[in-house]
Amino acid sequence: MTKSALQIARAAYQPKVPAALKGAVKAVEGAYTQSVADQDEVKKLFPNTYGMPVVTFEKTSSPKAMPAINAGVILSGGQAPGGHNVIAGIFDGLKSLNKDSRLFGFILGPGGLVDHNYMELTADIIDEYRNTGGFDMIGSGRTKLESKEQFDKGLEILKELDIKALVIIGGDDSNTNACVLAEYYKAIGAGVQVIGCPKTIDGDLKNEQIETSFGFDTACKVYSEVIGNIQRDCNSARKYWHFIKLMGRSASHIALECALQTQPNVCIVSEEVEAKNMSLDDVITQVAEVVAKRAANGDNFGTVLIPEGLVEFIPAMKRLIAELSDFLAHHEDEFKLIKRSEQRNYIISKLTKENSEIYASLPEGVARQLTLDRDPHGNVQVSLIETEKLLAEMVGTRLAEWKKEGKYVGKFAAQVHFFGYEGRCAAPSNYDADYCYSLGYTASCLIASGKTGYMSSVRNTTAPAEKWIAGGVPITMMMNMEKRHGEMKPVIQKALVKLDGAPFKTFAAKREGWALTTDYVYPGPIQYFGPTEVCDEPTKTLQLELAK
């Protein structure tokens, strides 16, 4: 592997860890727990792993000799910066307990467990990937571990390799599956512990015990650097409005964090749109008004941040998409016989009046995406909708109307961007490098303590790393019941942007000023070497949420 100068220098970086993890530890159990909602239903589904206590690790002066243990690790779902450091932390933690312990990685995600595709992760492999981005050490995948057949097939290879513990590194769905697996293996006496680690750049896997999901810090810093670069270009040329879509289908944490870091003229927060029951027209008007006000001041340029999942949060659009999904699923053959040039009118004629009017108002390209891009189940793939183009085009149309009416005097030209994959595999920031390594090391402590059905937890992370609190939280504690594919299923509750939370309230208090003034912030690239205030700063979101 040819390495860059930065890779070579970063390989020598020693992640900072909580003081409690430096040496022998003991598990201290706290209060017993219950699920965040639907307690009776969740308890019934997880009789063996429900209600367990939160665990905190503390130093001990009387370490216990530990037998060698074989453990497995899986990277599940989309990539997030720091995954390799989680694996390195697991590896180092297991070796600190007994030098003969072994770690096996399952290739390309949960599918590797089911298909018995694995490799042993030795010291020379681990050392190649310390402090690097990506999941390329063992790859990732999106196979869901849901069925008894999968669990039993996985157990075959776990028994063959004498693996006593499995760590699943993933988001809310992956950790839900980890909890189901832990319950099943406990119920049948399989002798395999299952531990989860919180991963997702979207930032929607968090609660009182899980302060943040790993990768969020790095991804937001990567996006904010590029947004800052665009804003500097924007303020230099002074002739373009930049519409920037950011990752985050289910929540707007990334858009909000990037807004706090860069101070754009507009940032749309999906959760606010839904709470205020705003229509697409309301959103367009809101953006157009900012454009018009800036133009009145002679500023025909600006930036707009848009969360990826915006369309699904607009109540009227959600109803349109639901009706479209249902109609297309039941009239696929008929729809295919319609000439391409007539498909738009055909759809308009088949929808209810409200949805027909909304559909007719959409730009042709977006309307076509809604009808043509469907998944194998017949559902519209909302993530493929180019929301940034939709807003740019419709704002332009609204401004043209206002110009005719004498309400707008400026010039409007738009550029569109989507930042997604660019942030998922970046070299982890110091925060994520430290946090991920600590999560992995903590996972090894949970294994040594005999725990199963727990998620690794590291808290107090706005303080210096030595003051971080390492422990574990029962995954059932985060669960509620939600309808999935027509059935009620236990799932980890997603954390959406709280409109009464400190990050949003801080943004809301400042956005009016940001809209009319050009007060951009240019964060620059992630810094790995230098003063701690430059290199180790956590996200604005975390700082505001944990502010005492």
Short mmCIF file of C-alpha atoms in Angstrom, two decimals, residues 53-535:
data_model
loop_
_atom_site.label_atom_id
_atom_site.label_comp_id
_atom_site.label_asym_id
_atom_site.label_seq_id
_atom_site.Cartn_x
_atom_site.Cartn_y
_atom_site.Cartn_z
CA PRO A 53 -28.31 -2.05 34.43
CA VAL A 54 -26.13 0.64 32.92
CA VAL A 55 -22.44 -0.23 33.43
CA THR A 56 -19.52 2.10 34.16
CA PHE A 57 -15.86 1.04 34.16
CA GLU A 58 -13.52 2.14 36.92
CA LYS A 59 -9.88 1.43 37.70
CA THR A 60 -9.12 -1.45 40.01
CA SER A 61 -6.00 -2.32 41.96
CA SER A 62 -6.80 -6.04 41.92
CA PRO A 63 -6.90 -7.23 38.31
CA LYS A 64 -8.26 -10.67 37.52
CA ALA A 65 -6.46 -13.11 35.25
CA MET A 66 -8.52 -13.56 32.12
CA PRO A 67 -8.54 -16.60 29.83
CA ALA A 68 -7.80 -16.05 26.16
CA ILE A 69 -10.94 -15.26 24.19
CA ASN A 70 -11.74 -15.33 20.47
CA ALA A 71 -13.96 -12.47 19.33
CA GLY A 72 -15.49 -11.45 16.01
CA VAL A 73 -16.22 -8.00 14.57
CA ILE A 74 -18.61 -6.80 11.86
CA LEU A 75 -18.81 -3.40 10.14
CA SER A 76 -22.44 -2.86 9.16
CA GLY A 77 -24.11 -0.26 6.95
CA GLY A 78 -22.66 2.93 5.50
CA GLN A 79 -19.07 3.92 6.18
CA ALA A 80 -18.17 6.42 8.90
CA PRO A 81 -14.76 7.88 9.81
CA GLY A 82 -13.13 6.04 12.72
CA GLY A 83 -14.35 2.48 12.17
CA HIS A 84 -10.81 1.14 11.93
CA ASN A 85 -9.97 2.68 15.31
CA VAL A 86 -12.93 0.90 16.89
CA ILE A 87 -11.45 -2.38 15.64
CA ALA A 88 -7.97 -1.37 16.85
CA GLY A 89 -9.44 -0.57 20.28
CA ILE A 90 -11.15 -3.98 20.45
CA PHE A 91 -7.93 -5.71 19.41
CA ASP A 92 -5.71 -3.86 21.90
CA GLY A 93 -8.25 -4.34 24.68
CA LEU A 94 -8.49 -8.09 24.11
CA LYS A 95 -4.70 -8.44 23.95
CA SER A 96 -4.32 -6.44 27.19
CA LEU A 97 -6.56 -8.99 28.90
CA ASN A 98 -4.69 -11.98 27.48
CA LYS A 99 -2.02 -11.89 24.79
CA ASP A 100 -3.38 -15.12 23.29
CA SER A 101 -6.81 -13.64 22.56
CA ARG A 102 -7.73 -13.50 18.85
CA LEU A 103 -9.94 -11.24 16.73
CA PHE A 104 -11.71 -12.28 13.52
CA GLY A 105 -13.26 -9.85 11.03
CA PHE A 106 -16.28 -10.89 8.97
CA ILE A 107 -15.95 -9.71 5.38
CA LEU A 108 -18.40 -7.24 3.79
CA GLY A 109 -20.65 -6.84 6.77
CA PRO A 110 -23.25 -9.13 8.37
CA GLY A 111 -23.35 -11.16 5.15
CA GLY A 112 -19.83 -12.35 6.01
CA LEU A 113 -21.14 -13.96 9.18
CA VAL A 114 -23.97 -15.74 7.37
CA ASP A 115 -21.74 -16.79 4.45
CA HIS A 116 -18.79 -17.78 6.69
CA ASN A 117 -16.51 -15.25 4.98
CA TYR A 118 -13.87 -14.06 7.45
CA MET A 119 -10.22 -13.28 8.14
CA GLU A 120 -8.13 -13.21 11.30
CA LEU A 121 -7.07 -9.68 12.21
CA THR A 122 -3.47 -9.84 13.36
CA ALA A 123 -1.25 -7.07 14.71
CA ASP A 124 0.38 -6.36 11.34
CA ILE A 125 -3.05 -5.88 9.70
CA ILE A 126 -4.40 -3.73 12.53
CA ASP A 127 -1.30 -1.50 12.48
CA GLU A 128 -1.77 -0.78 8.76
CA TYR A 129 -5.17 0.77 9.44
CA ARG A 130 -4.80 2.71 12.69
CA ASN A 131 -6.22 6.27 12.47
CA THR A 132 -7.32 5.79 8.85
CA GLY A 133 -10.73 6.43 7.32
CA GLY A 134 -12.96 3.96 5.52
CA PHE A 135 -14.05 0.43 6.28
CA ASP A 136 -11.69 -1.22 3.79
CA MET A 137 -9.91 -3.38 6.39
CA ILE A 138 -12.77 -5.88 6.18
CA GLY A 139 -15.44 -4.03 4.17
CA SER A 140 -19.05 -3.37 5.09
CA GLY A 141 -22.48 -4.46 3.91
CA ARG A 142 -26.20 -3.94 4.49
CA THR A 143 -27.40 -7.51 5.01
CA LYS A 144 -29.92 -7.47 7.87
CA LEU A 145 -29.54 -10.11 10.55
CA GLU A 146 -33.23 -10.82 11.17
CA SER A 147 -34.11 -14.47 10.70
CA LYS A 148 -33.51 -17.57 12.81
CA GLU A 149 -31.91 -19.20 9.76
CA GLN A 150 -29.31 -16.40 9.58
CA PHE A 151 -28.65 -16.58 13.33
CA ASP A 152 -28.15 -20.34 13.20
CA LYS A 153 -25.95 -20.14 10.09
CA GLY A 154 -23.81 -17.51 11.80
CA LEU A 155 -23.58 -19.60 14.94
CA GLU A 156 -22.03 -22.45 12.92
CA ILE A 157 -18.93 -20.39 12.05
CA LEU A 158 -18.80 -18.82 15.52
CA LYS A 159 -18.67 -22.31 17.04
CA GLU A 160 -16.12 -23.47 14.47
CA LEU A 161 -13.78 -20.55 15.30
CA ASP A 162 -14.57 -20.81 19.03
CA ILE A 163 -15.74 -17.18 18.99
CA LYS A 164 -17.32 -16.25 22.33
CA ALA A 165 -18.18 -12.63 21.57
CA LEU A 166 -19.30 -10.66 18.51
CA VAL A 167 -19.06 -6.87 18.15
CA ILE A 168 -21.41 -5.27 15.60
CA ILE A 169 -20.41 -1.74 14.59
CA GLY A 170 -23.36 0.03 13.03
CA GLY A 171 -26.25 2.48 13.17
CA ASP A 172 -29.69 2.18 14.76
CA ASP A 173 -30.92 -0.64 12.52
CA SER A 174 -27.66 -2.61 12.84
CA ASN A 175 -27.66 -2.26 16.63
CA THR A 176 -31.34 -3.26 16.74
CA ASN A 177 -30.31 -6.42 14.89
CA ALA A 178 -27.41 -6.86 17.36
CA CYS A 179 -29.91 -6.75 20.22
CA VAL A 180 -32.18 -9.32 18.55
CA LEU A 181 -29.14 -11.55 17.97
CA ALA A 182 -28.00 -11.17 21.59
CA GLU A 183 -31.46 -12.15 22.81
CA TYR A 184 -31.61 -15.20 20.55
CA TYR A 185 -28.15 -16.49 21.47
CA LYS A 186 -28.88 -15.97 25.17
CA ALA A 187 -32.25 -17.74 24.87
CA ILE A 188 -30.74 -20.86 23.29
CA GLY A 189 -27.65 -20.87 25.51
CA ALA A 190 -25.28 -20.43 22.56
CA GLY A 191 -22.51 -19.00 24.75
CA VAL A 192 -21.92 -16.02 22.43
CA GLN A 193 -22.02 -12.43 23.70
CA VAL A 194 -23.13 -9.66 21.32
CA ILE A 195 -21.96 -6.05 21.79
CA GLY A 196 -22.88 -3.00 19.68
CA CYS A 197 -20.99 0.21 18.81
CA PRO A 198 -22.79 3.44 17.76
CA LYS A 199 -21.90 4.44 14.20
CA THR A 200 -23.53 6.85 11.74
CA ILE A 201 -22.43 10.16 10.29
CA ASP A 202 -26.09 11.27 10.33
CA GLY A 203 -25.88 11.78 14.10
CA ASP A 204 -29.32 10.28 14.77
CA LEU A 205 -28.14 7.48 17.08
CA LYS A 206 -27.80 9.24 20.43
CA ASN A 207 -29.47 9.55 23.82
CA GLU A 208 -28.53 10.29 27.42
CA GLN A 209 -25.95 7.49 27.48
CA ILE A 210 -24.74 7.73 23.86
CA GLU A 211 -23.67 11.36 23.40
CA THR A 212 -22.92 11.05 19.71
CA SER A 213 -22.41 8.45 17.03
CA PHE A 214 -18.89 8.14 15.69
CA GLY A 215 -18.07 9.70 12.33
CA PHE A 216 -20.45 12.64 12.80
CA ASP A 217 -17.63 14.94 13.97
CA THR A 218 -15.34 14.18 11.02
CA ALA A 219 -18.05 14.22 8.35
CA CYS A 220 -19.38 17.59 9.53
CA LYS A 221 -15.86 19.03 9.57
CA VAL A 222 -15.27 17.78 5.99
CA TYR A 223 -18.57 19.23 4.74
CA SER A 224 -18.03 22.49 6.64
CA GLU A 225 -14.60 22.93 5.06
CA VAL A 226 -16.10 22.66 1.57
CA ILE A 227 -19.10 24.84 2.45
CA GLY A 228 -16.65 27.44 3.76
CA ASN A 229 -14.67 27.23 0.51
CA ILE A 230 -17.86 27.70 -1.52
CA GLN A 231 -18.90 30.65 0.65
CA ARG A 232 -15.54 32.32 0.11
CA ASP A 233 -15.92 31.81 -3.64
CA CYS A 234 -19.50 33.04 -3.35
CA ASN A 235 -18.37 36.22 -1.59
CA SER A 236 -15.60 36.69 -4.18
CA ALA A 237 -17.65 36.34 -7.38
CA ARG A 238 -20.85 37.78 -5.83
CA LYS A 239 -23.13 36.44 -8.55
CA TYR A 240 -24.33 32.97 -7.50
CA TRP A 241 -26.70 31.43 -5.00
CA HIS A 242 -25.34 28.03 -3.96
CA PHE A 243 -27.91 25.37 -2.98
CA ILE A 244 -26.07 22.67 -1.00
CA LYS A 245 -27.72 19.37 -0.08
CA LEU A 246 -26.16 17.46 2.81
CA MET A 247 -26.44 13.86 4.07
CA GLY A 248 -29.21 13.20 6.58
CA ARG A 249 -32.37 11.52 5.34
CA SER A 250 -33.97 10.84 8.71
CA ALA A 251 -32.70 13.86 10.66
CA SER A 252 -31.14 17.28 10.02
CA HIS A 253 -28.22 17.05 12.47
CA ILE A 254 -25.55 17.41 9.75
CA ALA A 255 -27.18 20.45 8.14
CA LEU A 256 -27.64 22.11 11.55
CA GLU A 257 -24.06 21.40 12.66
CA CYS A 258 -22.64 22.70 9.38
CA ALA A 259 -24.76 25.83 9.74
CA LEU A 260 -23.38 26.42 13.24
CA GLN A 261 -19.86 26.00 11.86
CA THR A 262 -20.18 28.12 8.68
CA GLN A 263 -23.06 30.62 9.21
CA PRO A 264 -24.82 30.34 5.82
CA ASN A 265 -27.61 32.68 4.71
CA VAL A 266 -30.24 29.94 4.91
CA CYS A 267 -30.35 26.51 6.53
CA ILE A 268 -33.54 24.47 6.32
CA VAL A 269 -34.20 22.12 9.23
CA SER A 270 -36.59 19.33 8.24
CA GLU A 271 -37.94 18.82 11.75
CA GLU A 272 -39.02 22.48 11.90
CA VAL A 273 -40.69 22.23 8.50
CA GLU A 274 -42.72 19.26 9.74
CA ALA A 275 -43.54 20.83 13.10
CA LYS A 276 -44.86 23.98 11.42
CA ASN A 277 -46.79 21.94 8.83
CA MET A 278 -45.04 23.90 6.07
CA SER A 279 -45.84 23.21 2.43
CA LEU A 280 -43.27 23.08 -0.35
CA ASP A 281 -44.58 26.48 -1.39
CA ASP A 282 -43.91 27.81 2.12
CA VAL A 283 -40.29 26.60 1.96
CA ILE A 284 -39.80 28.14 -1.49
CA THR A 285 -41.28 31.44 -0.34
CA GLN A 286 -39.08 31.51 2.75
CA VAL A 287 -35.89 31.05 0.71
CA ALA A 288 -37.03 33.48 -2.01
CA GLU A 289 -37.72 36.18 0.59
CA VAL A 290 -34.13 35.96 1.85
CA VAL A 291 -32.84 36.17 -1.74
CA ALA A 292 -35.03 39.23 -2.39
CA LYS A 293 -34.00 41.00 0.82
CA ARG A 294 -30.31 40.45 0.09
CA ALA A 295 -30.83 41.68 -3.48
CA ALA A 296 -32.39 44.86 -2.12
CA ASN A 297 -29.08 45.42 -0.30
CA GLY A 298 -27.14 44.78 -3.52
CA ASP A 299 -26.14 41.22 -2.57
CA ASN A 300 -27.13 38.85 -5.39
CA PHE A 301 -25.38 35.85 -3.86
CA GLY A 302 -25.66 33.50 -0.92
CA THR A 303 -25.75 29.94 0.39
CA VAL A 304 -28.62 27.60 1.29
CA LEU A 305 -28.08 24.35 3.24
CA ILE A 306 -30.64 21.59 2.64
CA PRO A 307 -30.94 18.27 4.53
CA GLU A 308 -31.21 15.23 2.26
CA GLY A 309 -34.55 14.10 3.71
CA LEU A 310 -36.38 17.44 3.45
CA VAL A 311 -39.03 16.24 0.99
CA GLU A 312 -40.16 13.47 3.35
CA PHE A 313 -40.66 15.98 6.17
CA ILE A 314 -42.98 18.28 4.19
CA PRO A 315 -46.40 16.90 5.20
CA ALA A 316 -48.06 17.58 1.83
CA MET A 317 -45.13 16.05 -0.08
CA LYS A 318 -45.20 13.03 2.21
CA ARG A 319 -48.87 12.53 1.32
CA LEU A 320 -48.11 12.92 -2.40
CA ILE A 321 -45.27 10.37 -2.20
CA ALA A 322 -47.48 7.92 -0.29
CA GLU A 323 -50.24 8.14 -2.89
CA LEU A 324 -47.75 7.88 -5.75
CA SER A 325 -46.10 4.83 -4.19
CA ASP A 326 -49.44 3.12 -3.75
CA PHE A 327 -50.70 4.00 -7.24
CA LEU A 328 -47.52 2.98 -9.07
CA ALA A 329 -47.29 -0.28 -7.12
CA HIS A 330 -50.80 -1.27 -8.26
CA HIS A 331 -50.75 0.11 -11.83
CA GLU A 332 -47.21 -0.69 -12.96
CA ASP A 333 -48.20 -2.49 -16.18
CA GLU A 334 -50.65 0.21 -17.20
CA PHE A 335 -48.13 2.98 -16.47
CA LYS A 336 -45.47 1.31 -18.62
CA LEU A 337 -47.78 1.42 -21.64
CA ILE A 338 -48.10 5.22 -21.46
CA LYS A 339 -45.84 7.22 -23.79
CA ARG A 340 -43.01 8.94 -21.94
CA SER A 341 -44.25 12.33 -23.16
CA GLU A 342 -47.71 11.62 -21.72
CA GLN A 343 -46.70 10.10 -18.37
CA ARG A 344 -46.77 13.39 -16.47
CA ASN A 345 -50.33 14.21 -17.57
CA TYR A 346 -51.38 10.63 -16.91
CA ILE A 347 -50.18 10.81 -13.30
CA ILE A 348 -51.82 14.23 -12.81
CA SER A 349 -55.15 12.78 -13.97
CA LYS A 350 -54.97 9.86 -11.54
CA LEU A 351 -54.11 11.63 -8.28
CA THR A 352 -56.44 13.28 -5.79
CA LYS A 353 -56.96 17.01 -6.32
CA GLU A 354 -54.48 18.19 -3.66
CA ASN A 355 -51.72 15.81 -4.73
CA SER A 356 -52.41 16.42 -8.41
CA GLU A 357 -51.85 20.16 -7.95
CA ILE A 358 -48.61 19.63 -6.02
CA TYR A 359 -47.32 17.16 -8.61
CA ALA A 360 -48.18 19.53 -11.45
CA SER A 361 -46.22 22.33 -9.75
CA LEU A 362 -42.98 20.32 -9.62
CA PRO A 363 -40.21 20.80 -12.19
CA GLU A 364 -40.44 18.11 -14.86
CA GLY A 365 -37.15 16.45 -13.91
CA VAL A 366 -38.17 16.02 -10.26
CA ALA A 367 -41.66 14.85 -11.26
CA ARG A 368 -40.08 12.19 -13.44
CA GLN A 369 -37.78 11.07 -10.59
CA LEU A 370 -40.85 10.56 -8.43
CA THR A 371 -42.46 8.26 -10.99
CA LEU A 372 -39.52 6.41 -12.50
CA ASP A 373 -37.04 5.82 -9.69
CA ARG A 374 -38.67 3.13 -7.56
CA ASP A 375 -37.23 0.32 -5.47
CA PRO A 376 -38.03 -3.39 -5.99
CA HIS A 377 -41.03 -3.04 -3.65
CA GLY A 378 -42.58 -0.32 -5.82
CA ASN A 379 -41.73 2.51 -3.43
CA VAL A 380 -40.47 5.88 -4.62
CA GLN A 381 -36.76 6.27 -3.79
CA VAL A 382 -36.90 9.65 -2.10
CA SER A 383 -33.13 9.75 -1.57
CA LEU A 384 -32.65 10.04 -5.35
CA ILE A 385 -34.70 13.24 -5.59
CA GLU A 386 -32.38 16.13 -6.38
CA THR A 387 -33.87 18.41 -3.73
CA GLU A 388 -31.18 21.02 -4.28
CA LYS A 389 -32.21 21.36 -7.95
CA LEU A 390 -35.89 21.35 -7.01
CA LEU A 391 -35.44 24.28 -4.63
CA ALA A 392 -33.08 26.22 -6.90
CA GLU A 393 -35.45 25.94 -9.87
CA MET A 394 -38.62 26.74 -7.94
CA VAL A 395 -37.02 29.69 -6.12
CA GLY A 396 -35.92 31.00 -9.53
CA THR A 397 -39.48 30.67 -10.85
CA ARG A 398 -40.90 32.46 -7.79
CA LEU A 399 -38.39 35.33 -8.15
CA ALA A 400 -39.25 35.71 -11.85
CA GLU A 401 -42.92 36.10 -10.87
CA TRP A 402 -42.02 38.69 -8.24
CA LYS A 403 -39.88 40.58 -10.74
CA LYS A 404 -42.90 40.97 -13.05
CA GLU A 405 -44.88 42.25 -10.08
CA GLY A 406 -42.11 44.68 -9.13
CA LYS A 407 -41.39 42.89 -5.82
CA TYR A 408 -37.86 41.82 -6.75
CA VAL A 409 -35.09 43.83 -8.37
CA GLY A 410 -32.07 41.54 -8.32
CA LYS A 411 -30.39 38.95 -10.52
CA PHE A 412 -30.62 35.26 -9.64
CA ALA A 413 -28.27 32.53 -10.81
CA ALA A 414 -27.96 29.22 -8.97
CA GLN A 415 -25.31 26.54 -8.51
CA VAL A 416 -26.20 23.19 -6.93
CA HIS A 417 -24.12 20.73 -4.90
CA PHE A 418 -24.62 17.50 -2.97
CA PHE A 419 -22.08 16.52 -0.32
CA GLY A 420 -22.48 12.91 0.76
CA TYR A 421 -19.88 10.25 0.06
CA GLU A 422 -17.11 12.86 0.37
CA GLY A 423 -17.45 12.78 4.17
CA ARG A 424 -18.01 9.10 4.91
CA CYS A 425 -14.46 7.78 4.60
CA ALA A 426 -12.33 10.78 5.57
CA ALA A 427 -9.34 10.29 7.87
CA PRO A 428 -10.94 10.63 11.33
CA SER A 429 -10.48 13.85 13.25
CA ASN A 430 -8.60 13.62 16.53
CA TYR A 431 -11.95 13.56 18.30
CA ASP A 432 -13.23 10.61 16.27
CA ALA A 433 -9.86 8.82 16.41
CA ASP A 434 -9.90 9.08 20.21
CA TYR A 435 -13.63 8.42 20.64
CA CYS A 436 -13.64 5.39 18.33
CA TYR A 437 -10.58 3.80 19.91
CA SER A 438 -12.19 4.29 23.33
CA LEU A 439 -15.47 2.76 22.11
CA GLY A 440 -13.60 -0.30 20.84
CA TYR A 441 -11.53 -0.68 24.01
CA THR A 442 -14.70 -0.32 26.09
CA ALA A 443 -16.34 -3.05 23.98
CA SER A 444 -13.49 -5.39 24.99
CA CYS A 445 -14.16 -4.53 28.65
CA LEU A 446 -17.85 -5.36 28.19
CA ILE A 447 -16.80 -8.71 26.73
CA ALA A 448 -14.47 -9.35 29.67
CA SER A 449 -17.32 -8.51 32.06
CA GLY A 450 -19.54 -11.13 30.46
CA LYS A 451 -22.09 -8.63 29.13
CA THR A 452 -24.34 -9.19 26.13
CA GLY A 453 -27.00 -7.01 24.50
CA TYR A 454 -25.04 -3.88 25.46
CA MET A 455 -23.83 -0.92 23.41
CA SER A 456 -20.40 0.51 24.13
CA SER A 457 -20.72 4.00 25.63
CA VAL A 458 -18.16 6.77 26.17
CA ARG A 459 -19.51 9.97 27.74
CA ASN A 460 -18.41 13.43 28.93
CA THR A 461 -16.54 13.83 25.65
CA THR A 462 -16.38 17.64 25.64
CA ALA A 463 -13.97 17.33 28.58
CA PRO A 464 -10.32 16.25 28.16
CA ALA A 465 -10.16 12.56 27.18
CA GLU A 466 -8.79 11.41 30.55
CA LYS A 467 -12.09 12.56 32.12
CA TRP A 468 -14.27 10.64 29.67
CA ILE A 469 -16.57 8.03 31.23
CA ALA A 470 -16.44 4.55 29.69
CA GLY A 471 -19.21 2.00 30.12
CA GLY A 472 -22.10 0.23 28.46
CA VAL A 473 -25.83 0.70 28.05
CA PRO A 474 -28.43 -2.04 27.41
CA ILE A 475 -29.63 -1.72 23.83
CA THR A 476 -33.21 -2.48 24.91
CA MET A 477 -33.12 0.81 26.86
CA MET A 478 -33.14 2.72 23.53
CA MET A 479 -35.98 0.79 21.92
CA ASN A 480 -39.58 1.49 21.04
CA MET A 481 -42.11 -0.16 18.72
CA GLU A 482 -42.55 1.20 15.20
CA LYS A 483 -44.43 0.04 12.11
CA ARG A 484 -42.04 -1.46 9.55
CA HIS A 485 -43.38 -3.09 6.35
CA GLY A 486 -46.85 -3.22 7.86
CA GLU A 487 -45.78 -4.86 11.15
CA MET A 488 -44.94 -3.45 14.57
CA LYS A 489 -41.24 -4.09 15.23
CA PRO A 490 -38.83 -3.22 18.05
CA VAL A 491 -36.31 -0.63 16.85
CA ILE A 492 -33.88 1.84 18.37
CA GLN A 493 -35.62 5.19 18.50
CA LYS A 494 -34.04 7.68 16.07
CA ALA A 495 -32.85 10.95 17.59
CA LEU A 496 -34.23 13.85 15.55
CA VAL A 497 -33.24 17.51 15.94
CA LYS A 498 -34.98 18.82 19.05
CA LEU A 499 -36.52 22.21 18.35
CA ASP A 500 -36.29 23.03 22.06
CA GLY A 501 -32.68 21.84 22.25
CA ALA A 502 -29.69 24.16 22.64
CA PRO A 503 -28.19 23.60 19.13
CA PHE A 504 -31.40 24.53 17.28
CA LYS A 505 -32.26 27.41 19.65
CA THR A 506 -28.75 28.84 19.15
CA PHE A 507 -29.16 28.60 15.38
CA ALA A 508 -32.69 30.07 15.46
CA ALA A 509 -31.48 33.06 17.48
CA LYS A 510 -28.81 33.90 14.89
CA ARG A 511 -30.23 32.90 11.49
CA GLU A 512 -32.01 36.20 10.82
CA GLY A 513 -28.72 38.05 11.10
CA TRP A 514 -26.89 35.47 8.99
CA ALA A 515 -29.58 35.77 6.30
CA LEU A 516 -29.06 39.46 5.59
CA THR A 517 -25.40 39.97 6.43
CA THR A 518 -22.48 38.18 4.84
CA ASP A 519 -20.97 36.77 8.00
CA TYR A 520 -19.52 33.53 6.66
CA VAL A 521 -17.10 31.40 8.68
CA TYR A 522 -14.36 29.48 6.87
CA PRO A 523 -13.41 26.48 9.06
CA GLY A 524 -10.64 25.23 6.74
CA PRO A 525 -9.44 21.60 6.58
CA ILE A 526 -9.33 19.24 9.56
CA GLN A 527 -6.18 19.83 11.61
CA TYR A 528 -4.42 16.83 13.13
CA PHE A 529 -1.29 18.47 14.58
CA GLY A 530 -1.05 21.61 16.65
CA PRO A 531 -2.75 23.28 19.63
CA THR A 532 -5.63 21.38 21.20
CA GLU A 533 -8.14 24.20 20.58
CA VAL A 534 -7.53 23.75 16.85
CA CYS A 535 -7.16 19.96 16.69
#
